[in-house]
Amino acid sequence: MGSDGRASIAASRYDAVVFDMDGVVTQTATVHAAAWKALFDGYLQERAKRSDESFRPFDVGSDYLTYVDGKPRYDGVRDFLASRGITLPWGSPSDPDDAETVCGLGNRKNDFFLREVAEHGVQAFPTTVELIHKLHEAGVETAIISASKNTTAILNAAGVTDLFAAQVDGTVAEQRGLRGKPDPAVFVEAARELGVVPPRAVVVEDAEAGVEAGHRGGFGLVIGVDRASHADALRNHGADVVVKDLGEVAVTP
């Protein structure tokens, strides 16, 4: 915290900041939540029709935050289904989107998401972009991470690709065998690409799994962004400080 009580990042103490993408840099968290709901409500209704199971819809307020937010897509499918006592074969990333496998459902969710992005585009949070410019002016490097394999397309659509010197996304994680959040591997890899050790870097996240990853990775500061009224959960999972918006974060010498 700064002397005025605001959250702050001191350029003398930190050499880099690693940002999560969805919900922190780009306004895509609500798009993901809507795509997950479309996927799971449709699938659970299908199951209910062919069995004695009752239909209980996917809850964006609780299920999204607890089981899928911030995780690799297939892990999110597996974890949510497990919460409902459902186990499916894992399948293969090449499965068609109508396959009743973890990968098939994950691919179907991706179709919903990409359709929404194509129709409505992507916006970056202005306060996040402003903070990044202030960090660069202070000599602090920035990197971006995401579980998404659509990261480059989303950053291009939002016009913010050039703000980051390193990018560790779902494609990179798969190629390098990096485990998804709450494992800290993607954050540590982003810091490594910038030539920075975790204690000299900051993690900025809006997901519970993400702040836990930053804490477990030994990062010097973990900032939680509370856009979904779960500040206590972010703190409990490892956030050192929680803000509603990154406009609340100052950069100091």
Short mmCIF file of C-alpha atoms in Angstrom, two decimals:
data_model
loop_
_atom_site.label_atom_id
_atom_site.label_comp_id
_atom_site.label_asym_id
_atom_site.label_seq_id
_atom_site.Cartn_x
_atom_site.Cartn_y
_atom_site.Cartn_z
CA MET A 1 0.00 0.00 0.00
CA GLY A 2 1.17 3.54 -0.67
CA SER A 3 1.43 6.24 1.97
CA ASP A 4 -2.00 7.55 0.92
CA GLY A 5 -3.63 4.16 1.54
CA ARG A 6 -3.91 3.25 -2.16
CA ALA A 7 -2.61 0.04 -3.61
CA SER A 8 0.73 0.74 -5.25
CA ILE A 9 3.48 -0.87 -7.29
CA ALA A 10 6.95 0.47 -6.46
CA ALA A 11 9.31 0.52 -9.44
CA SER A 12 12.25 0.29 -7.02
CA ARG A 13 10.93 -2.99 -5.64
CA TYR A 14 9.41 -4.71 -8.67
CA ASP A 15 10.86 -5.20 -12.14
CA ALA A 16 7.81 -6.69 -13.85
CA VAL A 17 4.05 -7.15 -13.64
CA VAL A 18 2.30 -10.23 -15.01
CA PHE A 19 -1.34 -9.61 -15.94
CA ASP A 20 -4.06 -12.17 -16.45
CA MET A 21 -6.04 -11.37 -19.60
CA ASP A 22 -9.74 -12.12 -19.16
CA GLY A 23 -11.39 -9.77 -16.71
CA VAL A 24 -8.16 -7.89 -15.98
CA VAL A 25 -6.94 -6.58 -19.34
CA THR A 26 -9.86 -7.44 -21.63
CA GLN A 27 -13.58 -7.29 -20.93
CA THR A 28 -14.10 -10.92 -21.85
CA ALA A 29 -14.87 -12.55 -18.50
CA THR A 30 -18.62 -11.98 -18.97
CA VAL A 31 -18.38 -13.42 -22.48
CA HIS A 32 -16.66 -16.54 -21.10
CA ALA A 33 -19.28 -16.86 -18.35
CA ALA A 34 -22.10 -16.64 -20.90
CA ALA A 35 -20.41 -19.24 -23.11
CA TRP A 36 -19.95 -21.62 -20.15
CA LYS A 37 -23.61 -21.22 -19.22
CA ALA A 38 -24.75 -21.90 -22.77
CA LEU A 39 -22.59 -25.03 -22.86
CA PHE A 40 -23.51 -26.52 -19.51
CA ASP A 41 -27.20 -25.63 -19.53
CA GLY A 42 -27.54 -27.23 -22.94
CA TYR A 43 -25.63 -30.34 -21.94
CA LEU A 44 -27.39 -30.77 -18.59
CA GLN A 45 -30.76 -30.41 -20.29
CA GLU A 46 -29.75 -33.09 -22.80
CA ARG A 47 -28.81 -35.44 -19.93
CA ALA A 48 -32.02 -34.71 -18.06
CA LYS A 49 -34.13 -35.60 -21.11
CA ARG A 50 -32.54 -39.03 -21.51
CA SER A 51 -32.30 -39.98 -17.84
CA ASP A 52 -33.99 -39.56 -14.48
CA GLU A 53 -31.66 -36.69 -13.55
CA SER A 54 -33.24 -33.35 -12.69
CA PHE A 55 -32.04 -30.26 -14.51
CA ARG A 56 -30.17 -27.75 -12.36
CA PRO A 57 -28.77 -24.89 -14.45
CA PHE A 58 -25.20 -23.63 -14.36
CA ASP A 59 -24.95 -20.70 -11.95
CA VAL A 60 -22.77 -17.88 -13.29
CA GLY A 61 -22.47 -16.37 -9.82
CA SER A 62 -21.13 -19.44 -8.04
CA ASP A 63 -20.32 -22.28 -10.47
CA TYR A 64 -18.32 -20.06 -12.81
CA LEU A 65 -16.13 -18.58 -10.10
CA THR A 66 -15.62 -21.86 -8.24
CA TYR A 67 -15.06 -24.38 -11.00
CA VAL A 68 -14.02 -22.79 -14.30
CA ASP A 69 -12.81 -19.20 -13.92
CA GLY A 70 -9.14 -18.86 -14.84
CA LYS A 71 -8.60 -22.55 -15.57
CA PRO A 72 -7.67 -24.26 -18.84
CA ARG A 73 -10.88 -24.97 -20.71
CA TYR A 74 -10.85 -28.76 -20.43
CA ASP A 75 -9.99 -28.61 -16.72
CA GLY A 76 -12.99 -26.34 -16.23
CA VAL A 77 -15.27 -28.84 -17.96
CA ARG A 78 -13.95 -31.71 -15.83
CA ASP A 79 -14.14 -29.82 -12.55
CA PHE A 80 -17.66 -28.49 -13.03
CA LEU A 81 -19.00 -31.87 -14.15
CA ALA A 82 -17.32 -33.50 -11.14
CA SER A 83 -19.18 -31.05 -8.89
CA ARG A 84 -22.42 -32.51 -10.30
CA GLY A 85 -21.21 -36.10 -9.93
CA ILE A 86 -20.64 -36.51 -13.67
CA THR A 87 -17.58 -38.22 -15.09
CA LEU A 88 -16.91 -38.31 -18.84
CA PRO A 89 -14.05 -39.74 -20.91
CA TRP A 90 -11.36 -37.13 -21.48
CA GLY A 91 -11.30 -37.64 -25.23
CA SER A 92 -8.95 -35.69 -27.51
CA PRO A 93 -8.55 -32.01 -28.41
CA SER A 94 -9.52 -33.02 -31.95
CA ASP A 95 -12.95 -34.27 -30.81
CA PRO A 96 -15.91 -32.67 -32.63
CA ASP A 97 -18.01 -30.31 -30.54
CA ASP A 98 -20.89 -32.80 -30.38
CA ALA A 99 -18.74 -35.53 -28.77
CA GLU A 100 -19.74 -36.41 -25.21
CA THR A 101 -16.23 -36.11 -23.85
CA VAL A 102 -14.46 -33.49 -21.76
CA CYS A 103 -12.65 -32.24 -24.85
CA GLY A 104 -15.79 -32.33 -26.98
CA LEU A 105 -17.68 -30.17 -24.50
CA GLY A 106 -14.69 -27.86 -24.16
CA ASN A 107 -14.60 -27.41 -27.92
CA ARG A 108 -18.32 -26.65 -27.94
CA LYS A 109 -17.77 -23.96 -25.31
CA ASN A 110 -15.04 -22.45 -27.47
CA ASP A 111 -17.48 -22.25 -30.39
CA PHE A 112 -19.95 -20.30 -28.24
CA PHE A 113 -17.18 -17.95 -27.10
CA LEU A 114 -15.74 -17.26 -30.56
CA ARG A 115 -19.22 -16.61 -31.97
CA GLU A 116 -19.84 -13.99 -29.28
CA VAL A 117 -16.47 -12.32 -29.89
CA ALA A 118 -17.07 -12.25 -33.66
CA GLU A 119 -20.47 -10.64 -33.18
CA HIS A 120 -19.61 -8.09 -30.51
CA GLY A 121 -15.82 -7.61 -30.56
CA VAL A 122 -13.53 -7.14 -27.54
CA GLN A 123 -12.76 -4.10 -25.42
CA ALA A 124 -9.81 -3.51 -23.08
CA PHE A 125 -10.31 -1.90 -19.69
CA PRO A 126 -9.09 1.71 -20.10
CA THR A 127 -7.79 1.88 -16.53
CA THR A 128 -5.70 -1.25 -17.09
CA VAL A 129 -4.19 0.19 -20.26
CA GLU A 130 -3.44 3.42 -18.38
CA LEU A 131 -1.74 1.49 -15.57
CA ILE A 132 0.41 -0.42 -18.06
CA HIS A 133 1.59 2.82 -19.67
CA LYS A 134 2.52 4.17 -16.23
CA LEU A 135 4.47 0.99 -15.50
CA HIS A 136 6.39 1.29 -18.76
CA GLU A 137 7.18 4.94 -18.02
CA ALA A 138 8.60 3.80 -14.67
CA GLY A 139 10.74 1.13 -16.35
CA VAL A 140 8.62 -1.85 -15.24
CA GLU A 141 8.16 -4.64 -17.80
CA THR A 142 4.77 -6.27 -18.43
CA ALA A 143 3.70 -9.75 -19.51
CA ILE A 144 0.32 -11.37 -20.07
CA ILE A 145 -0.91 -14.86 -19.27
CA SER A 146 -4.11 -16.69 -20.09
CA ALA A 147 -5.43 -20.22 -20.13
CA SER A 148 -7.02 -19.40 -23.49
CA LYS A 149 -5.68 -20.59 -26.81
CA ASN A 150 -7.45 -17.60 -28.37
CA THR A 151 -5.24 -15.10 -26.56
CA THR A 152 -3.52 -13.60 -29.61
CA ALA A 153 -6.83 -13.12 -31.46
CA ILE A 154 -8.41 -11.47 -28.42
CA LEU A 155 -5.46 -9.14 -27.81
CA ASN A 156 -5.44 -8.17 -31.48
CA ALA A 157 -9.17 -7.49 -31.41
CA ALA A 158 -8.73 -5.28 -28.34
CA GLY A 159 -5.70 -3.51 -29.84
CA VAL A 160 -3.38 -4.19 -26.90
CA THR A 161 -0.95 -6.80 -28.21
CA ASP A 162 2.00 -4.40 -28.20
CA LEU A 163 1.65 -3.67 -24.49
CA PHE A 164 3.29 -6.94 -23.44
CA ALA A 165 6.88 -8.10 -23.84
CA ALA A 166 5.95 -11.73 -23.07
CA GLN A 167 2.86 -13.87 -23.56
CA VAL A 168 2.23 -17.27 -21.98
CA ASP A 169 -1.16 -18.56 -23.09
CA GLY A 170 -2.95 -21.87 -23.46
CA THR A 171 -1.04 -22.78 -26.60
CA VAL A 172 2.34 -22.04 -25.01
CA ALA A 173 1.35 -23.91 -21.85
CA GLU A 174 0.43 -26.99 -23.87
CA GLN A 175 3.65 -26.87 -25.91
CA ARG A 176 5.84 -26.51 -22.81
CA GLY A 177 3.91 -28.85 -20.53
CA LEU A 178 2.91 -26.10 -18.08
CA ARG A 179 0.15 -26.95 -15.65
CA GLY A 180 -2.85 -24.66 -15.34
CA LYS A 181 -3.84 -22.49 -12.40
CA PRO A 182 -3.79 -22.76 -9.41
CA ASP A 183 -0.36 -24.18 -10.29
CA PRO A 184 1.95 -21.15 -10.69
CA ALA A 185 3.74 -22.50 -13.77
CA VAL A 186 2.39 -20.00 -16.33
CA PHE A 187 3.20 -17.02 -14.12
CA VAL A 188 6.70 -18.31 -13.38
CA GLU A 189 7.26 -18.90 -17.10
CA ALA A 190 6.14 -15.36 -17.95
CA ALA A 191 8.54 -13.93 -15.36
CA ARG A 192 11.32 -16.13 -16.72
CA GLU A 193 10.72 -14.82 -20.25
CA LEU A 194 11.12 -11.30 -18.90
CA GLY A 195 14.31 -12.28 -17.07
CA VAL A 196 12.77 -11.58 -13.67
CA VAL A 197 12.55 -13.74 -10.53
CA PRO A 198 9.09 -14.06 -8.92
CA PRO A 199 9.91 -12.09 -5.73
CA ARG A 200 10.69 -9.09 -7.97
CA ALA A 201 7.43 -9.39 -9.89
CA VAL A 202 3.74 -8.64 -9.35
CA VAL A 203 0.76 -10.79 -10.36
CA VAL A 204 -2.57 -9.14 -11.22
CA GLU A 205 -5.54 -11.52 -11.30
CA ASP A 206 -9.33 -11.58 -10.98
CA ALA A 207 -9.72 -15.35 -10.49
CA GLU A 208 -9.40 -17.23 -7.21
CA ALA A 209 -7.27 -19.88 -8.91
CA GLY A 210 -5.07 -17.11 -10.30
CA VAL A 211 -4.32 -15.30 -7.04
CA GLU A 212 -3.62 -18.69 -5.46
CA ALA A 213 -1.14 -19.40 -8.25
CA GLY A 214 0.59 -16.08 -7.70
CA HIS A 215 0.86 -16.73 -3.98
CA ARG A 216 2.15 -20.28 -4.48
CA GLY A 217 4.68 -19.03 -7.02
CA GLY A 218 6.34 -16.75 -4.48
CA PHE A 219 5.57 -13.51 -6.30
CA GLY A 220 6.40 -10.33 -4.42
CA LEU A 221 2.89 -8.90 -4.67
CA VAL A 222 -0.43 -10.43 -5.72
CA ILE A 223 -3.19 -7.96 -6.61
CA GLY A 224 -6.72 -9.29 -6.83
CA VAL A 225 -9.22 -7.46 -9.04
CA ASP A 226 -12.70 -7.89 -7.63
CA ARG A 227 -15.12 -7.51 -10.52
CA ALA A 228 -17.49 -10.21 -9.22
CA SER A 229 -18.03 -9.31 -5.54
CA HIS A 230 -15.71 -12.01 -4.20
CA ALA A 231 -13.08 -9.91 -2.46
CA ASP A 232 -12.93 -12.15 0.61
CA ALA A 233 -12.42 -15.24 -1.54
CA LEU A 234 -9.60 -13.52 -3.43
CA ARG A 235 -7.88 -12.66 -0.14
CA ASN A 236 -8.42 -16.16 1.21
CA HIS A 237 -6.81 -17.63 -1.91
CA GLY A 238 -3.68 -15.49 -1.68
CA ALA A 239 -4.29 -11.91 -2.82
CA ASP A 240 -2.16 -9.44 -0.83
CA VAL A 241 -4.44 -6.56 -1.79
CA VAL A 242 -7.82 -6.43 -3.52
CA VAL A 243 -9.13 -3.55 -5.66
CA LYS A 244 -12.35 -3.05 -7.58
CA ASP A 245 -10.52 -1.60 -10.56
CA LEU A 246 -6.91 -1.05 -11.56
CA GLY A 247 -7.51 2.67 -11.57
CA GLU A 248 -7.05 2.32 -7.81
CA VAL A 249 -3.43 1.16 -8.24
CA ALA A 250 -0.64 3.75 -8.20
CA VAL A 251 2.89 3.40 -9.60
CA THR A 252 5.57 4.86 -7.38
CA PRO A 253 9.32 5.40 -7.99
#
